[in-house]
Every structure is written in C-alpha cells, then in structure tokens.
Coordinates of C-alpha atoms in Angstrom, one line a residue:
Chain A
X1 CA 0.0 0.0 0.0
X2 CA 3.1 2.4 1.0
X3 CA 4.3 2.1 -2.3
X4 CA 1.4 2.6 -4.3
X5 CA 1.3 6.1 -2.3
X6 CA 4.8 6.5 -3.7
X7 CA 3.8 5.7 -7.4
X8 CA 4.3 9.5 -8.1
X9 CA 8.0 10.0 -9.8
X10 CA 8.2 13.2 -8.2
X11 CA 7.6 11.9 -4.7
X12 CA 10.9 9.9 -4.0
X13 CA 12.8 13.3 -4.6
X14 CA 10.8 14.8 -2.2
X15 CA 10.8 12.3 0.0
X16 CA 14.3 12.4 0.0
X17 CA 14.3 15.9 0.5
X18 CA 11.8 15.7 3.3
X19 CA 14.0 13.3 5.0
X20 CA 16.5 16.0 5.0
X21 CA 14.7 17.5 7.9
X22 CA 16.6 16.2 11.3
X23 CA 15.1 16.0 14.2
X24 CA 16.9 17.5 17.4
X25 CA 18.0 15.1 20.0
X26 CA 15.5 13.8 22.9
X27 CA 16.7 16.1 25.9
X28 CA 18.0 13.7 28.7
X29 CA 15.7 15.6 30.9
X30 CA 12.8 13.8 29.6
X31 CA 13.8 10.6 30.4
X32 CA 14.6 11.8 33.8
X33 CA 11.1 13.3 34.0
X34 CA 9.8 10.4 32.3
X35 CA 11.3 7.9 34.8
X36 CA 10.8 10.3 38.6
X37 CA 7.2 10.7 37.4
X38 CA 7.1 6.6 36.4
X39 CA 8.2 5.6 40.0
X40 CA 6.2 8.6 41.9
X41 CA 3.1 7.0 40.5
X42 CA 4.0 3.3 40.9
X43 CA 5.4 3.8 44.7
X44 CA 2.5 5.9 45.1
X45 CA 0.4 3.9 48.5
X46 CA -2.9 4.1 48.4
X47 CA -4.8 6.0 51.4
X48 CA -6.1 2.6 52.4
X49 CA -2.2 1.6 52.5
X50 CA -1.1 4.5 54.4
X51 CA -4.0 4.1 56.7
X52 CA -2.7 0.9 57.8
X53 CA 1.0 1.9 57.4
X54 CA 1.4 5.1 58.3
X55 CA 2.8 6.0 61.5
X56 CA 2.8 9.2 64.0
X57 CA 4.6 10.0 66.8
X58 CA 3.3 10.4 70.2
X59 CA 4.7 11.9 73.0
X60 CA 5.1 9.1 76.0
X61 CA 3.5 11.0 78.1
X62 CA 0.3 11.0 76.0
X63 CA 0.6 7.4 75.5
X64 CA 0.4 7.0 79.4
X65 CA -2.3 8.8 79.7
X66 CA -4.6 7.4 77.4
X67 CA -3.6 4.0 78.0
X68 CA -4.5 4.6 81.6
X69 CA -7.7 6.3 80.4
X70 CA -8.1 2.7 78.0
X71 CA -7.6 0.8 81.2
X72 CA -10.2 2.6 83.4
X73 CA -12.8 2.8 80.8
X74 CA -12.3 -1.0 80.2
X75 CA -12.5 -1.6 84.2
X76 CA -15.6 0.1 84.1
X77 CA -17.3 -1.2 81.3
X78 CA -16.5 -4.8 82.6
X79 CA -17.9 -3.5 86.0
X80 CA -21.6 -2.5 84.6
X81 CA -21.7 -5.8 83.0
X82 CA -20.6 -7.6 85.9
X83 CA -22.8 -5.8 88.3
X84 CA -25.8 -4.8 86.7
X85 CA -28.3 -3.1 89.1
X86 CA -31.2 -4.8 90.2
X87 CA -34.0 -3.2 90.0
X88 CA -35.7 -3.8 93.6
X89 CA -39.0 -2.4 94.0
X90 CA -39.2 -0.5 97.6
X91 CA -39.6 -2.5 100.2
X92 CA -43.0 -1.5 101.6
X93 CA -43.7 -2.5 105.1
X94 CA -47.2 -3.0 105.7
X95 CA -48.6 -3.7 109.1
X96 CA -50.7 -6.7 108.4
X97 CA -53.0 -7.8 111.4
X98 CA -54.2 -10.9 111.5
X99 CA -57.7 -11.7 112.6
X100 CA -59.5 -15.0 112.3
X101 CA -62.7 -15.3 111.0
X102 CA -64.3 -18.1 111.7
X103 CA -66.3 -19.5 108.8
X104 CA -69.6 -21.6 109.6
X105 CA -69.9 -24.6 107.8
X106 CA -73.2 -25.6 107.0
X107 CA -73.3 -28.9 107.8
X108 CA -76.2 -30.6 106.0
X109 CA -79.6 -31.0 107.8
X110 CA -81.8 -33.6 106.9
X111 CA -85.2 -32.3 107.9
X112 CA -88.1 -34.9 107.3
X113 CA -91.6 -33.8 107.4
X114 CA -94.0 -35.6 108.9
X115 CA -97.8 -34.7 108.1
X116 CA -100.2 -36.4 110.1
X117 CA -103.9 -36.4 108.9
X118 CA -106.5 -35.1 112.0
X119 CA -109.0 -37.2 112.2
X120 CA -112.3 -36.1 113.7
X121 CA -113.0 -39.0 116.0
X122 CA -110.0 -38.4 117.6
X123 CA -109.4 -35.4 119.6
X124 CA -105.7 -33.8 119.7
X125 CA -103.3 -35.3 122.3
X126 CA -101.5 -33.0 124.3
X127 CA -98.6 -32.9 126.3
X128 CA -97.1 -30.6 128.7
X129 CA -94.2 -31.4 131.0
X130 CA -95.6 -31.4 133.9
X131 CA -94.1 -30.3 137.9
X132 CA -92.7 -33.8 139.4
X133 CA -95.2 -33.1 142.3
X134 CA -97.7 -33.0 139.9
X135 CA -96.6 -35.1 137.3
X136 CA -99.0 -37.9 136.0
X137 CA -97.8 -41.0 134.0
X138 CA -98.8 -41.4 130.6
X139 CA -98.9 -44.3 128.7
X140 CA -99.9 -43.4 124.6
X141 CA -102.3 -45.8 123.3
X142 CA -101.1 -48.8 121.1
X143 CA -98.8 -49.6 123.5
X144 CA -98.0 -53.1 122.0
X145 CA -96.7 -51.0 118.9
X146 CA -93.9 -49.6 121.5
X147 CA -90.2 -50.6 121.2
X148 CA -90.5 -50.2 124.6
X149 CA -93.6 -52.9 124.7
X150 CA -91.6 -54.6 122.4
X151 CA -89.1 -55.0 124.7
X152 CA -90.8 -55.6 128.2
X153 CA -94.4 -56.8 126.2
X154 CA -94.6 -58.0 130.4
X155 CA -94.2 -55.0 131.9
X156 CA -96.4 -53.2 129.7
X157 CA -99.1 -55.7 130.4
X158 CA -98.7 -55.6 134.1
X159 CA -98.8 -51.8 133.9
X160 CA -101.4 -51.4 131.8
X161 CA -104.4 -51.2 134.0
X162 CA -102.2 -48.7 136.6
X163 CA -101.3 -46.8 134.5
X164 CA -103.8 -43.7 133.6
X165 CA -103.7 -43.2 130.0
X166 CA -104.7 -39.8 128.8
X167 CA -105.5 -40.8 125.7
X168 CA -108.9 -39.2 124.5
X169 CA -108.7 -36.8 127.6
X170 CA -107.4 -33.3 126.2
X171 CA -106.1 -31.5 129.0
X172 CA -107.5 -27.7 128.8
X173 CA -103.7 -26.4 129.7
X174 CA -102.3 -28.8 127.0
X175 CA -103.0 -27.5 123.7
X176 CA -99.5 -28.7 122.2
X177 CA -100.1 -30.5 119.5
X178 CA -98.7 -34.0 119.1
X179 CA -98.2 -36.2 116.3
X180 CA -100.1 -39.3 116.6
X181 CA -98.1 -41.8 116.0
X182 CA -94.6 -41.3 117.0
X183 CA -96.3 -40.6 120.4
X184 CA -98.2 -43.1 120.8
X185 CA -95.1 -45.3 119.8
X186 CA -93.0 -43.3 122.7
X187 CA -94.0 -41.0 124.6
X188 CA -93.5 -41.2 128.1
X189 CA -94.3 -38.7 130.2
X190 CA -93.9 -39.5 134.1
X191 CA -93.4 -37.4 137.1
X192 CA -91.2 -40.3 138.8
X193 CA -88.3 -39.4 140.4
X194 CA -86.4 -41.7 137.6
X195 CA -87.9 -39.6 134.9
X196 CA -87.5 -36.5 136.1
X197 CA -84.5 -37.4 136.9
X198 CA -84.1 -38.2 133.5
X199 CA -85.8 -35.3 132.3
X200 CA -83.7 -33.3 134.2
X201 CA -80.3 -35.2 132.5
X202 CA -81.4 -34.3 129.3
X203 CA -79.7 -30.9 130.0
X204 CA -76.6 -32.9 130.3
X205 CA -75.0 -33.5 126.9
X206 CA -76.3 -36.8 125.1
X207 CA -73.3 -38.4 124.9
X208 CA -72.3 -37.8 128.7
X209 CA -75.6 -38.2 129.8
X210 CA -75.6 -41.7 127.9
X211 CA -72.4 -42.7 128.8
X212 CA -73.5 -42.1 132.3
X213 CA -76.8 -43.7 131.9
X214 CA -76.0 -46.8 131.1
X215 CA -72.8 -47.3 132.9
X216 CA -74.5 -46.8 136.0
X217 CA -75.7 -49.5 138.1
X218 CA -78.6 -48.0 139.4
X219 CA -81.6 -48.3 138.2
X220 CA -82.7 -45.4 138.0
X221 CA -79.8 -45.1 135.5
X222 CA -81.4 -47.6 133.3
X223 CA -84.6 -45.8 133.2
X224 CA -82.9 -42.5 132.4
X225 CA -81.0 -44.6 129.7
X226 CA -84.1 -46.2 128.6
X227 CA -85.8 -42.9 128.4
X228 CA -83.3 -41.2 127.0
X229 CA -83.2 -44.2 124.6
X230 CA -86.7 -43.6 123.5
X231 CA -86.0 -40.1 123.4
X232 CA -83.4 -41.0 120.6
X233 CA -85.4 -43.5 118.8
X234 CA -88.2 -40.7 118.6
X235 CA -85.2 -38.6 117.5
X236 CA -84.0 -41.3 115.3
X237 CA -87.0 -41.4 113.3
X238 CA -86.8 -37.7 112.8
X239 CA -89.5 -36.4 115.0
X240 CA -88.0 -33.5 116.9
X241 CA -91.5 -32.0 117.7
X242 CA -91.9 -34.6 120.0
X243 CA -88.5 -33.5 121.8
X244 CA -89.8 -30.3 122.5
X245 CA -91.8 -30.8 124.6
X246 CA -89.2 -31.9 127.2
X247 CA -87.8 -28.7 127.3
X248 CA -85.8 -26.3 125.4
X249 CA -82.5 -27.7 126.4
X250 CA -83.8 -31.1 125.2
X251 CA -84.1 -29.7 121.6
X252 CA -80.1 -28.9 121.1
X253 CA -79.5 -32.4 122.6
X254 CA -82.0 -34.0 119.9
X255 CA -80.1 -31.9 117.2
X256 CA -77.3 -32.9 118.7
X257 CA -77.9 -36.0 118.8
X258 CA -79.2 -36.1 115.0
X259 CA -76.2 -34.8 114.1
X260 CA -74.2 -36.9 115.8
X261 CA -76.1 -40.0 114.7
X262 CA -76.3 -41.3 118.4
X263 CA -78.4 -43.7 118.4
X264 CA -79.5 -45.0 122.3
X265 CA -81.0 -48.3 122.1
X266 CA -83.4 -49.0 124.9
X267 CA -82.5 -51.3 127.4
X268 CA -85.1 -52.6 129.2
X269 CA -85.2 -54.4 132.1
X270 CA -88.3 -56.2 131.9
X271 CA -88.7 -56.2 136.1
X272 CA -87.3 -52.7 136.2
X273 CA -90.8 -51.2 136.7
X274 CA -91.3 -54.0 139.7
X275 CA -88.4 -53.6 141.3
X276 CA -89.1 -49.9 141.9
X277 CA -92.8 -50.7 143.1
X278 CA -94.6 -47.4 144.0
X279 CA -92.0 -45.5 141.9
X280 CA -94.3 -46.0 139.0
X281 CA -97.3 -46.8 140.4
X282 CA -100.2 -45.2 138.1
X283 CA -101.8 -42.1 140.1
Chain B
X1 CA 7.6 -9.0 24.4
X2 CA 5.0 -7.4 23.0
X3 CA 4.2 -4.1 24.2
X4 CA 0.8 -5.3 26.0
X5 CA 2.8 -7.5 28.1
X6 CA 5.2 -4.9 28.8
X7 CA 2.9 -1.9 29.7
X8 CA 1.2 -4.5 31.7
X9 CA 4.2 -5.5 33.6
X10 CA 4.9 -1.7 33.8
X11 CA 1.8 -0.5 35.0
X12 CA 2.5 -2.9 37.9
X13 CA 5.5 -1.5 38.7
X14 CA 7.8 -3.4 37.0
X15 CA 10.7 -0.1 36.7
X16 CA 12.3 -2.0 33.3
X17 CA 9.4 -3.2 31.4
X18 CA 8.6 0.5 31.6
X19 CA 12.4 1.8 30.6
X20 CA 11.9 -1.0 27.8
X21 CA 8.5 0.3 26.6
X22 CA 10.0 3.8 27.1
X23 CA 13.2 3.6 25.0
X24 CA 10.9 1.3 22.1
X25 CA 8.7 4.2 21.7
X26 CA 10.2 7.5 23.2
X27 CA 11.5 8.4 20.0
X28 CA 8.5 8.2 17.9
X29 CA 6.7 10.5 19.9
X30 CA 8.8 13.1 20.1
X31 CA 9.6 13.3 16.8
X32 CA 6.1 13.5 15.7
X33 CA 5.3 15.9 18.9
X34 CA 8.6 18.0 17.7
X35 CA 7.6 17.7 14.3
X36 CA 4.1 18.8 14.8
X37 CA 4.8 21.8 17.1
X38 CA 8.4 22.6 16.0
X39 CA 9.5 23.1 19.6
X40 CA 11.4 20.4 21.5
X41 CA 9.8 21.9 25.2
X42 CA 6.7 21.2 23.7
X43 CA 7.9 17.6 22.2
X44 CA 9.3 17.1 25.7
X45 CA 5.7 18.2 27.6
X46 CA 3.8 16.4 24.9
X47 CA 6.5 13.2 25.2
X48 CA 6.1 13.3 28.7
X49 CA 2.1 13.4 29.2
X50 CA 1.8 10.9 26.8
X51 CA 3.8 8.2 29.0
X52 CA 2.6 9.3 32.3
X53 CA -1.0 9.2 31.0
X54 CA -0.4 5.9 29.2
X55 CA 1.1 4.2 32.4
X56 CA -2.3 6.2 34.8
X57 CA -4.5 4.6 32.3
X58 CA -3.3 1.9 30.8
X59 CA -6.6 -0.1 30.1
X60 CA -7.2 2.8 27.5
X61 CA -5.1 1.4 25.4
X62 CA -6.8 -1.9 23.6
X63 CA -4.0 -3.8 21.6
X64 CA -6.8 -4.8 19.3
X65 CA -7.5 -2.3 18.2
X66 CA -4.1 -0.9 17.5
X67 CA -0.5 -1.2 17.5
X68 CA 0.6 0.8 20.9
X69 CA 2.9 3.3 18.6
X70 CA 0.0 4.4 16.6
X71 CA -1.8 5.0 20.1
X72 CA 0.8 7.1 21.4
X73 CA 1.0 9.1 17.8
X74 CA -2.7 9.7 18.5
X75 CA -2.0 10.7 21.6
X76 CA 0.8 12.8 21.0
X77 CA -1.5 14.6 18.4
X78 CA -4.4 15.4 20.7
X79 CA -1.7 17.0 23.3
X80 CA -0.8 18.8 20.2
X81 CA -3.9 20.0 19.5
X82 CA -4.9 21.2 22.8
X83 CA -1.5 23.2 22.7
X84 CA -2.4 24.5 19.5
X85 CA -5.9 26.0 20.5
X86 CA -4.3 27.6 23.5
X87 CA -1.9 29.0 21.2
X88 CA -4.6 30.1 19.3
X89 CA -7.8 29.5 20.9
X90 CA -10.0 31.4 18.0
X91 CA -8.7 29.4 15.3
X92 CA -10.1 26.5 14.1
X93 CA -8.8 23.4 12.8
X94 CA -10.6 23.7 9.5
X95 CA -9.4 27.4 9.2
X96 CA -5.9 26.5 9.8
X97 CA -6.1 24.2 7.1
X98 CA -7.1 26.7 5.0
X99 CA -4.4 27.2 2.4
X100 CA -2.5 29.5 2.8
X101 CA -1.9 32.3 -0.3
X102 CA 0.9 31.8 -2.4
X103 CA 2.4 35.3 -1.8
X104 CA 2.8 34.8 1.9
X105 CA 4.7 31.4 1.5
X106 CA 6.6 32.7 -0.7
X107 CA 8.1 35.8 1.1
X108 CA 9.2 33.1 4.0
X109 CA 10.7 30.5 2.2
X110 CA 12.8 32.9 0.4
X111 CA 13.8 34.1 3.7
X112 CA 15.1 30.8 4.1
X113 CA 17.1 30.2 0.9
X114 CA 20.3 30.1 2.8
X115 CA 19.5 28.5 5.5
X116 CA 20.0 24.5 6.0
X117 CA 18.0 22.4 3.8
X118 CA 16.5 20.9 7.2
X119 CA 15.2 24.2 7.7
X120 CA 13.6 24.8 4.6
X121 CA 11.8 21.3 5.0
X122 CA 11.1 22.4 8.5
X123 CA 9.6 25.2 7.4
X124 CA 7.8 24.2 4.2
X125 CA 6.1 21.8 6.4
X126 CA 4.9 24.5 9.1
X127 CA 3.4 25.9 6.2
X128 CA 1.4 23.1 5.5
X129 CA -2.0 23.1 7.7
X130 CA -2.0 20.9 10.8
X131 CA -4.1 18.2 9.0
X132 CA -2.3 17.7 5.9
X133 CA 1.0 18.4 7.9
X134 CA 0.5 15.3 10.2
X135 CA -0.5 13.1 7.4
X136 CA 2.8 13.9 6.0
X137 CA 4.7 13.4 8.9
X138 CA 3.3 10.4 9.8
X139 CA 3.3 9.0 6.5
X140 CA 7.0 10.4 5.1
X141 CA 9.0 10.5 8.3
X142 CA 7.3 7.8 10.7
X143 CA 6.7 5.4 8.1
X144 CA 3.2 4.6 9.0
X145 CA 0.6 2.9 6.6
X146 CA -2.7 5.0 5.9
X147 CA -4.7 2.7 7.7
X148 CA -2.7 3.4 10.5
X149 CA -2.6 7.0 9.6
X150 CA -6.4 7.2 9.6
X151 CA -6.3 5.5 13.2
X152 CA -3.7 8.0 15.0
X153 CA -5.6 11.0 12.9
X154 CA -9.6 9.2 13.7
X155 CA -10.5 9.4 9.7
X156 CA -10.9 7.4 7.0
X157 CA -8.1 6.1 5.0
X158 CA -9.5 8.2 1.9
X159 CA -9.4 11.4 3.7
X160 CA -6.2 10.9 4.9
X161 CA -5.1 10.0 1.4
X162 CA -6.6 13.4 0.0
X163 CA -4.7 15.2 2.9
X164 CA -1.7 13.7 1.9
X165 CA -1.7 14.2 -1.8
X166 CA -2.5 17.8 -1.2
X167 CA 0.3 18.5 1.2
X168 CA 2.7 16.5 -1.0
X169 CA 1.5 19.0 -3.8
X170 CA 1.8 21.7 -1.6
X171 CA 5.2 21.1 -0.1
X172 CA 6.5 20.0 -3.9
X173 CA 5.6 23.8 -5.3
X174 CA 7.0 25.0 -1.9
X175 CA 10.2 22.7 -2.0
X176 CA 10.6 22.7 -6.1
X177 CA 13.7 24.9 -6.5
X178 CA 15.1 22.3 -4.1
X179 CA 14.0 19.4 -6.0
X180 CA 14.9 21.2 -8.9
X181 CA 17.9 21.4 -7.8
X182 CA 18.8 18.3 -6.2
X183 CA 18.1 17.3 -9.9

C-alpha cells in the first residue's frame, strides 16, 4: 500500500528531501522526567495503604495517659456488665394484722316432714311437761306397737291397767299438738323421780348423759337410759316435735344427737318397773 | 515481548518493562510531537504526558485495536492540538487548514534560501495546515501505513489520502527549486 502512495516519480525526490529535515535530540531531561514521574506514580500507597502503614509520633506521656484512660474505661465497662443493678422495687412495710374469722360450715340437715292427717274422732293429744309433784304417767295408746312394749311386752301388760292413760282426755292447759303416732309409739311422760330425773339429765349432753346412763348400776340409770333411749329413737325417726316438749334444752341435745347419729338403744329391764314398786305406780 | 505485556508489567511496577516500553517508543513520539509543534519543550511536555498518561490509564489502550505506537502518535497529536488551540484559541482546525496564499509562503521561504535544507523542509512543512501536515509526517517521516494514519488522525483512509496528496503538492511547489535542484 506504502508504495502505491509513492507511485508518483516526483515523490521519492521529495521524499528524500523531506528526509533532510533532522530531528533534534530527545533532551536527557525527559527521560529523567519520564522515569521520577514513572516511579512517583507506581510507589504511590494508596490511602487505604497508608492508613494501615502510616505512622505518627506520640509523645510518652500522651501514651500514658490514654492508656491509663483505655484501662479505666475497660475496668468500668466490665464493671456495669458484671454488676448490673437490680431493680428492687421499695420495700414497703405494711402492718398486716391478722384476725381469724371463723367461717360456719353448713353442715347438712336432713329435715323430714311428717304430716299427720286429723282425724275427727280423735281429739288432739296434748302434752305438757308437767311439775314432778304433779306429774302424771302417761302411757300413749297402742302400746303393744312400742319398742319399749316390744321389749318388756310383760311390763307393759302388768302396767297397763295402773297406769292412767290420757288418751282421748285433752287437758285444757295442754293445747301442744302432738303427732299421733310417733307418740303413741313413745312418749313417756312420768313425774317419777327416775324420769324426772331423766328429764332433768337431758340438759346434760347426750353423749355424757348416755355414757353415764347406762354405765350406772342404778336403776334409776337404766330408766334414764331407757328414756333417753326412747328419746333418741323418737329422734331417730326424725320427729324432733316430740322433743320439745321436754324442754328447750332437750331440743339442742336432739339436734345434737341427729347430728351426731347417736343412736341409744333402749335397754329394758323387763322387772325394772317392779323392782321400783310405788315408783311407778299409776296415780 | 509485545508491548501489552510490557505496559502491563509496567503499569505494575515493574521499573524495566517500563524503561523497555519507554526507549521502544520514546523516540517516535517526540519526533512526531517536535515535528508537529516545531519546539522540542513542547515535544518534551507532549512526550512526557503521553507516557505518564499511558502508564495512569493503561486499560485505555486496547491492543486490538491498534498497535501501541499508533496509540501514542494519536496521543501525542491530541496533546498537540490542545497546545495548539491555546496558542490560538480562536482558530479553528478547519481554518488552519485553509491554504495559505501563495504570496505569503513565498516571502518566507525565500527568507530561508540560505539556510540548512533541514530548515527549509522544517519550514515548508509548518506551512502546510495541521491536518495535511501530520499526514505527511506520519506517513514520510514515521513510516506509517494509511490505515494506520487514519487511526492515529480518527479518519478514513480516503481522507487521509486526499490530505496527503494535497500536502505532498503543496510542499513540492514550496520545495521545487530544491527538488529542482537536487536534480
């Protein structure tokens, strides 16, 4: 290609003369320039590089001290993490007083009810306790129907005819009702000094009052024990109303006596009524 | 090694790759820098810039593309032409190429009759405008092909090829009592 561009005849006489035209010699200070500039740029560190390899001088004193200041902040730090504080709440002192309240249990109450039809042929039994000096014996119809005639059928039938029934005779000061059949199964109502006696026990607490009854050798224990015996079977079979009329006192120990399930079984002595002669003999 | 491997090497700091590269190409560039500008502080500056900015950058240059002298001829030219338009700053590179009248070459070259024929050459070729005048260089003094001449110069090969047949006309009415009498 070069030497199609020189096809011209003329142009290799020019170009000879053109090559006439000398160049001056390179000045040795470029290649100095040339060269410092070369190794300025390639030694030239980057910042990263003199961050990391750069160095400045420090006074010792200066050292010191912030290595010292290092060392406390360090301490410290260390110190909050080992001992954090505990955040307490303030201690309140409160002056409790202690009071006991008793709570009453309710116990459950069975609580039968008993209706008794009236029956027009039949007047209203009534019972009243009555003074010992005036106290009358009282034998409730049916009497073969009694536990008690169940247990001394003998005694029963030897004190049958003494014995002054009120059955049919409504006093006019005794207006209690009764129920009909529980009393006629139990009631006993007698001004003998063994049933007063008794009478008089019921105050005592059942259990005592049983206890003693029946561990005495008396007889009028056995009586008070039999009575009180009846008293429970009457209590036994639920009819409290009956119990009443012994007294107010008597009607705690019949609850009492519920609630405890005491149950007093009569003990009868079928010559106990004998042995006592006048004791119980029918007014 | 080629001069990939060695700008390579010396863009890592290998000191005599770079000498190497240097001393393979140094000459080159000043000659057309000198050549261009007619000064040898200029060539120097121009020299200078153009290896510094070659070793800064040297992912600029693609080897594919071009041979690495023709990339520093390029080079040196555009550090020519900046130097030129602060010479100069109002005149254009199409208005330097302008031709210039017949009457005003004349009175310098005849200025020059006694001086060294280097001189006149020197000077018929400052005549010349900056376009033709590095196609001329490059081509009669630097030996380089018009392909390559059309890379260092970013034309065509045909437009460098006009440029140089009009400066070769140019420079042969300028030079022809020379040739004349060389004859």
């Amino acid at each position: 290609m070069r030497n199609e561009n020189h096809s011209s005849p003329e142009k290799p006489e020019l170009h000879e003369l053109l090559k006439s035209w000398e160049v001056p010699e390179i000045p040795p200070s470029l290649n100095r320039r040339v060269l410092s500039d070369y190794r300025q740029h390639v030694n030239r560190v980057p910042f990263w590089k003199k961050l990391f390899t750069s160095s400045v001088r420090i006074p010792m004193p200066l050292i010191l001290a912030q290595a010292a200041l290092l060392l406390i902040a360090g301490a410290a730090l260390i110190y909050s993490f080992t001992h954090q504080p505990t955040t307490t709440a303030p201690l309140v002192v409160t002056n409790t007083k202690i009071e006991k309240v008793e709570i009453p249990v309710v116990q459950e109450k069975i609580i039968t009810k008993i209706v008794y039809t009236t029956q027009a042929s039949k007047p209203q039994i009534k019972f009243v306790t009555l003074p010992p000096t005036q106290a009358e014996e009282v034998m409730v119809k049916d009497e073969a129907a009694s536990p008690l005639a169940v247990a001394a059928p003998e005694v029963n039938r030897v004190m049958t005819p003494n014995l002054t029934a009120i059955r049919n005779l409504p006093l006019p000061e005794l207006e209690l009702p009764a129920p009909k059949q529980n009393f006629a199964e139990t009631a006993y109502i007698s001004d003998s000094p063994f049933a007063v006696l008794a009478r008089n026990n019921f105050d005592l607490p059942a259990t005592l009052f049983a206890q003693r009854a029946e561990s005495s050798p008396m007889k009028f224990g056995k009586i008070a024990s039999s009575t009180a015996g009846i008293m429970m079977k009457v209590i036994d079979n639920k009819s409290t109303r009956m119990v009443y009329r012994f007294g107010g006192r008597t009607k705690t120990f019949a609850e009492e006596a519920i609630l405890n399930r005491i149950l007093f079984r009569p003990r009868v002595d079928p010559n106990w009524m004998a042995s006592f002669g006048d004791a119980c003999a029918p007014h | 090694m080629t001069d990939e491997s060695l700008l390579n090497a010396a863009a890592h700091g290998d000191e005599s790759s770079f000498c190497l590269l240097y001393e393979r190409h140094r000459d080159v560039v000043f000659r057309f820098a000198y050549r261009l500008l007619q000064s040898v502080e200029l060539a120097e500056e121009i020299t200078h810039d153009c290896f510094l900015s070659l070793i800064k950058k040297p992912a600029l240059f693609d080897a594919k593309k071009a041979s690495l002298k023709t990339y520093l001829c390029a080079a040196a030219r555009n550090q020519a032409y900046k130097r030129w338009k602060k010479s100069s700053p109002e005149t254009s590179l199409e208005e330097i190429s302008v031709e210039p009248q017949e009457a005003e070459f004349r009175s310098p070259l005849r200025r020059m009759m006694s001086a060294e024929m280097s001189n006149v050459v020197q000077k018929a070729i400052a005549e010349l405008p900056p376009l033709q005048r590095e196609a001329v260089i490059l081509f009669e003094f630097e030996e380089l092909s018009l392909a390559e001449i059309a890379e260092v110069v970013n034309a065509d090969v045909g437009t460098v090829k006009s440029r140089l047949h009009r400066a070769r006309e140019k420079l042969r009415i300028l030079l022809e009592p020379y040739i004349n009498g060389s004859n």
